[in-house]
PDB file of C-alpha atoms in Angstrom:
ATOM      1  CA  MET A   1     -13.547 -46.035 -21.806  1.00 63.00           C
ATOM      2  CA  TRP A   2     -11.629 -43.754 -23.362  1.00 60.00           C
ATOM      3  CA  ARG A   3     -14.255 -41.498 -24.540  1.00 69.00           C
ATOM      4  CA  VAL A   4     -15.045 -40.960 -20.697  1.00 70.00           C
ATOM      5  CA  LEU A   5     -11.630 -40.892 -19.391  1.00 72.00           C
ATOM      6  CA  PHE A   6     -10.561 -38.477 -22.460  1.00 71.00           C
ATOM      7  CA  PRO A   7     -12.748 -35.379 -21.427  1.00 73.00           C
ATOM      8  CA  ILE A   8     -11.982 -35.654 -17.204  1.00 74.00           C
ATOM      9  CA  ILE A   9      -8.176 -35.930 -18.177  1.00 72.00           C
ATOM     10  CA  PHE A  10      -8.381 -32.899 -20.473  1.00 68.00           C
ATOM     11  CA  ILE A  11     -10.454 -30.853 -18.115  1.00 73.00           C
ATOM     12  CA  SER A  12      -8.393 -31.699 -15.379  1.00 68.00           C
ATOM     13  CA  ILE A  13      -5.116 -30.343 -17.561  1.00 68.00           C
ATOM     14  CA  SER A  14      -6.970 -27.360 -18.449  1.00 63.00           C
ATOM     15  CA  TRP A  15      -8.024 -26.707 -14.973  1.00 62.00           C
ATOM     16  CA  ALA A  16      -4.401 -26.674 -13.460  1.00 59.00           C
ATOM     17  CA  SER A  17      -3.495 -24.356 -16.244  1.00 59.00           C
ATOM     18  CA  PHE A  18      -5.783 -21.620 -14.360  1.00 60.00           C
ATOM     19  CA  GLY A  19      -3.825 -21.790 -10.975  1.00 58.00           C
ATOM     20  CA  GLN A  20      -0.605 -20.380 -12.808  1.00 58.00           C
ATOM     21  CA  LYS A  21       0.089 -16.715 -12.157  1.00 63.00           C
ATOM     22  CA  GLU A  22       1.799 -14.203 -14.385  1.00 66.00           C
ATOM     23  CA  LYS A  23       4.741 -12.675 -13.127  1.00 65.00           C
ATOM     24  CA  PRO A  24       4.650  -9.181 -12.293  1.00 64.00           C
ATOM     25  CA  VAL A  25       5.871  -6.255 -14.772  1.00 57.00           C
ATOM     26  CA  GLN A  26       8.840  -5.529 -12.083  1.00 58.00           C
ATOM     27  CA  ASP A  27      10.029  -8.541 -13.249  1.00 60.00           C
ATOM     28  CA  TYR A  28      10.395  -7.698 -16.690  1.00 58.00           C
ATOM     29  CA  LEU A  29      11.753  -4.509 -16.495  1.00 56.00           C
ATOM     30  CA  PRO A  30      15.221  -3.292 -15.723  1.00 56.00           C
ATOM     31  CA  THR A  31      16.286  -1.727 -12.124  1.00 59.00           C
ATOM     32  CA  GLU A  32      17.200   1.730 -12.162  1.00 58.00           C
ATOM     33  CA  ASN A  33      21.163   0.683 -11.347  1.00 56.00           C
ATOM     34  CA  LEU A  34      23.198   3.318 -13.407  1.00 56.00           C
ATOM     35  CA  GLU A  35      26.850   1.646 -12.661  1.00 58.00           C
ATOM     36  CA  MET A  36      28.580  -0.142 -15.295  1.00 61.00           C
ATOM     37  CA  ARG A  37      29.951  -2.415 -13.578  1.00 63.00           C
ATOM     38  CA  LYS A  38      27.061  -4.139 -11.853  1.00 59.00           C
ATOM     39  CA  ASP A  39      24.637  -6.496 -13.490  1.00 62.00           C
ATOM     40  CA  ALA A  40      21.352  -4.101 -13.682  1.00 62.00           C
ATOM     41  CA  ASN A  41      18.892  -7.088 -13.083  1.00 61.00           C
ATOM     42  CA  LYS A  42      19.810  -8.588  -9.787  1.00 65.00           C
ATOM     43  CA  ALA A  43      17.496  -8.245  -6.762  1.00 65.00           C
ATOM     44  CA  ALA A  44      19.990  -6.272  -4.756  1.00 65.00           C
ATOM     45  CA  ASN A  45      19.776  -3.665  -7.154  1.00 60.00           C
ATOM     46  CA  LYS A  46      16.390  -3.259  -7.073  1.00 63.00           C
ATOM     47  CA  PRO A  47      14.759   0.046  -5.698  1.00 61.00           C
ATOM     48  CA  LYS A  48      13.449  -0.326  -2.196  1.00 68.00           C
ATOM     49  CA  ARG A  49       9.611   0.308  -2.106  1.00 68.00           C
ATOM     50  CA  LYS A  50       7.437   0.197   0.887  1.00 76.00           C
ATOM     51  CA  HIS A  51       4.054  -0.642   1.504  1.00 86.00           C
ATOM     52  CA  ILE A  52       2.016   2.528   2.097  1.00 90.00           C
ATOM     53  CA  GLY A  53      -1.314   1.491   4.563  1.00 93.00           C
ATOM     54  CA  LEU A  54      -4.174   3.413   4.046  1.00 93.00           C
ATOM     55  CA  ILE A  55      -6.650   5.099   6.884  1.00 93.00           C
ATOM     56  CA  TYR A  56      -9.814   6.235   5.919  1.00 92.00           C
ATOM     57  CA  VAL A  57     -11.273   9.527   7.477  1.00 90.00           C
ATOM     58  CA  PRO A  58     -14.542  11.158   6.598  1.00 88.00           C
ATOM     59  CA  ASP A  59     -13.177  14.980   6.411  1.00 85.00           C
ATOM     60  CA  GLY A  60      -9.714  16.504   5.603  1.00 79.00           C
ATOM     61  CA  ASN A  61     -10.396  19.014   8.450  1.00 79.00           C
ATOM     62  CA  LYS A  62      -7.303  17.887  10.808  1.00 76.00           C
ATOM     63  CA  ILE A  63      -4.973  16.178   8.292  1.00 80.00           C
ATOM     64  CA  ALA A  64      -4.034  19.011   6.192  1.00 79.00           C
ATOM     65  CA  TYR A  65      -4.716  17.286   3.149  1.00 78.00           C
ATOM     66  CA  GLY A  66      -2.801  18.695   0.094  1.00 81.00           C
ATOM     67  CA  ASN A  67      -0.046  19.883   1.885  1.00 85.00           C
ATOM     68  CA  ARG A  68       3.006  18.126   0.513  1.00 89.00           C
ATOM     69  CA  CYS A  69       5.332  18.085   3.662  1.00 90.00           C
ATOM     70  CA  VAL A  70       2.547  16.324   5.527  1.00 89.00           C
ATOM     71  CA  THR A  71       2.093  13.381   2.938  1.00 90.00           C
ATOM     72  CA  GLU A  72       5.877  13.029   3.116  1.00 91.00           C
ATOM     73  CA  GLU A  73       5.974  12.742   6.783  1.00 92.00           C
ATOM     74  CA  THR A  74       2.951  10.264   6.705  1.00 92.00           C
ATOM     75  CA  HIS A  75       4.817   8.254   4.019  1.00 91.00           C
ATOM     76  CA  LYS A  76       8.005   8.049   5.980  1.00 91.00           C
ATOM     77  CA  MET A  77       5.822   6.424   9.083  1.00 92.00           C
ATOM     78  CA  GLY A  78       4.341   3.993   6.402  1.00 92.00           C
ATOM     79  CA  PHE A  79       0.783   5.509   5.731  1.00 93.00           C
ATOM     80  CA  GLU A  80      -1.548   7.850   3.796  1.00 92.00           C
ATOM     81  CA  TYR A  81      -4.687   9.412   5.128  1.00 91.00           C
ATOM     82  CA  ILE A  82      -7.770   8.756   2.310  1.00 90.00           C
ATOM     83  CA  VAL A  83     -10.475  11.261   2.817  1.00 88.00           C
ATOM     84  CA  GLU A  84     -13.546   9.239   2.062  1.00 88.00           C
ATOM     85  CA  PRO A  85     -17.000  10.825   3.187  1.00 85.00           C
ATOM     86  CA  VAL A  86     -19.647   8.359   4.901  1.00 81.00           C
ATOM     87  CA  ASN A  87     -21.936   7.988   1.894  1.00 80.00           C
ATOM     88  CA  VAL A  88     -20.090   7.731  -1.039  1.00 81.00           C
ATOM     89  CA  ALA A  89     -21.138   5.320  -3.975  1.00 82.00           C
ATOM     90  CA  GLY A  90     -18.710   3.118  -4.594  1.00 82.00           C
ATOM     91  CA  SER A  91     -16.874   3.314  -0.982  1.00 83.00           C
ATOM     92  CA  LYS A  92     -15.719   0.903   1.690  1.00 85.00           C
ATOM     93  CA  THR A  93     -18.498  -0.202   3.872  1.00 87.00           C
ATOM     94  CA  TRP A  94     -18.231   1.425   7.570  1.00 88.00           C
ATOM     95  CA  THR A  95     -17.164  -1.930   8.992  1.00 90.00           C
ATOM     96  CA  GLY A  96     -14.519  -2.607   6.231  1.00 91.00           C
ATOM     97  CA  LYS A  97     -13.111   1.025   6.790  1.00 92.00           C
ATOM     98  CA  ARG A  98     -13.170   0.279  10.769  1.00 93.00           C
ATOM     99  CA  LEU A  99     -11.044  -2.818  10.239  1.00 95.00           C
ATOM    100  CA  ASN A 100      -8.779  -1.442   7.797  1.00 95.00           C
ATOM    101  CA  ASN A 101      -8.098   1.627  10.333  1.00 95.00           C
ATOM    102  CA  LEU A 102      -7.823  -0.536  13.049  1.00 96.00           C
ATOM    103  CA  TRP A 103      -5.200  -3.026  11.282  1.00 95.00           C
ATOM    104  CA  VAL A 104      -3.222  -0.027  10.086  1.00 95.00           C
ATOM    105  CA  LYS A 105      -2.919   1.818  13.562  1.00 95.00           C
ATOM    106  CA  THR A 106      -1.918  -1.689  15.408  1.00 95.00           C
ATOM    107  CA  LYS A 107       1.052  -1.753  12.798  1.00 94.00           C
ATOM    108  CA  LEU A 108       1.692   1.629  13.432  1.00 94.00           C
ATOM    109  CA  VAL A 109       1.658   0.992  17.091  1.00 95.00           C
ATOM    110  CA  VAL A 110       3.881  -1.821  16.467  1.00 94.00           C
ATOM    111  CA  THR A 111       6.553  -0.764  14.099  1.00 91.00           C
ATOM    112  CA  ARG A 112       6.761   3.010  15.080  1.00 91.00           C
ATOM    113  CA  SER A 113       5.734   3.672  18.561  1.00 90.00           C
ATOM    114  CA  PRO A 114       2.956   3.632  21.048  1.00 93.00           C
ATOM    115  CA  PHE A 115       3.064   7.777  20.584  1.00 95.00           C
ATOM    116  CA  TRP A 116       2.755   7.949  16.530  1.00 94.00           C
ATOM    117  CA  LYS A 117      -0.087   9.875  16.929  1.00 93.00           C
ATOM    118  CA  LEU A 118       1.868  12.316  18.782  1.00 95.00           C
ATOM    119  CA  ILE A 119       4.726  12.446  17.008  1.00 95.00           C
ATOM    120  CA  LEU A 120       2.584  12.797  14.007  1.00 93.00           C
ATOM    121  CA  ASN A 121       0.483  15.874  15.178  1.00 91.00           C
ATOM    122  CA  LYS A 122       3.895  17.821  16.128  1.00 93.00           C
ATOM    123  CA  LYS A 123       5.472  17.243  12.860  1.00 92.00           C
ATOM    124  CA  ILE A 124       2.150  18.202  11.115  1.00 89.00           C
ATOM    125  CA  LYS A 125       2.108  21.406  13.034  1.00 89.00           C
ATOM    126  CA  LYS A 126       5.572  22.262  11.963  1.00 91.00           C
ATOM    127  CA  CYS A 127       4.638  21.446   8.345  1.00 89.00           C
ATOM    128  CA  ARG A 128       1.752  23.739   8.490  1.00 86.00           C
ATOM    129  CA  GLU A 129       3.703  26.405  10.271  1.00 87.00           C
ATOM    130  CA  MET A 130       6.383  26.348   7.581  1.00 87.00           C
ATOM    131  CA  SER A 131       3.811  26.356   4.493  1.00 84.00           C
ATOM    132  CA  GLY A 132       1.441  29.154   6.004  1.00 82.00           C
ATOM    133  CA  ASP A 133      -1.458  27.012   6.876  1.00 74.00           C
ATOM    134  CA  LEU A 134      -0.906  27.897  10.595  1.00 66.00           C
ATOM    135  CA  VAL A 135      -0.697  30.947  12.043  1.00 61.00           C
ATOM    136  CA  GLY A 136       0.364  31.404  15.862  1.00 53.00           C
TER     137      GLY A 136
END
C-alpha cells in the first residue's frame, strides 16, 4: 500500500511547490528615501510607479515619434504610442492590436475625458511648435 501511496503524496507535494510565486525585485531593493529619520523600506516611501498603456500605430507620421515633449505628454495621460508596421515578424496579430488599442482608449475615455484625443492633439501641436518640428 505504501508503494502506491508514497509516490502519489510525493507528486502532490512537489506539484504544490510549483504554484509558489517569487517576490518581485522591488521587494528586495530599498526605496528611494533620502531622509535619515524615516525607515526606507516602508510602502509609503516607495516611489509611485504608473502603468503605461501601449497604443499600436502602423506609422509614426502624426504622432511626432521621437519628440521628448510628446512622449512626456502621453506618459502624463497614461499611455505611449508604439510604431509597429503591419507585416513585421514577431509582432502582435491584427486582432490583438485592435483589442489592445480598444482597451487602452476606453480606459483613457473613462480616466481622462471623452475628449482626450483633442486635448492630446493640442498638446502635441504645441510641443511640435516649441521644438521646431512644425512651422506656421
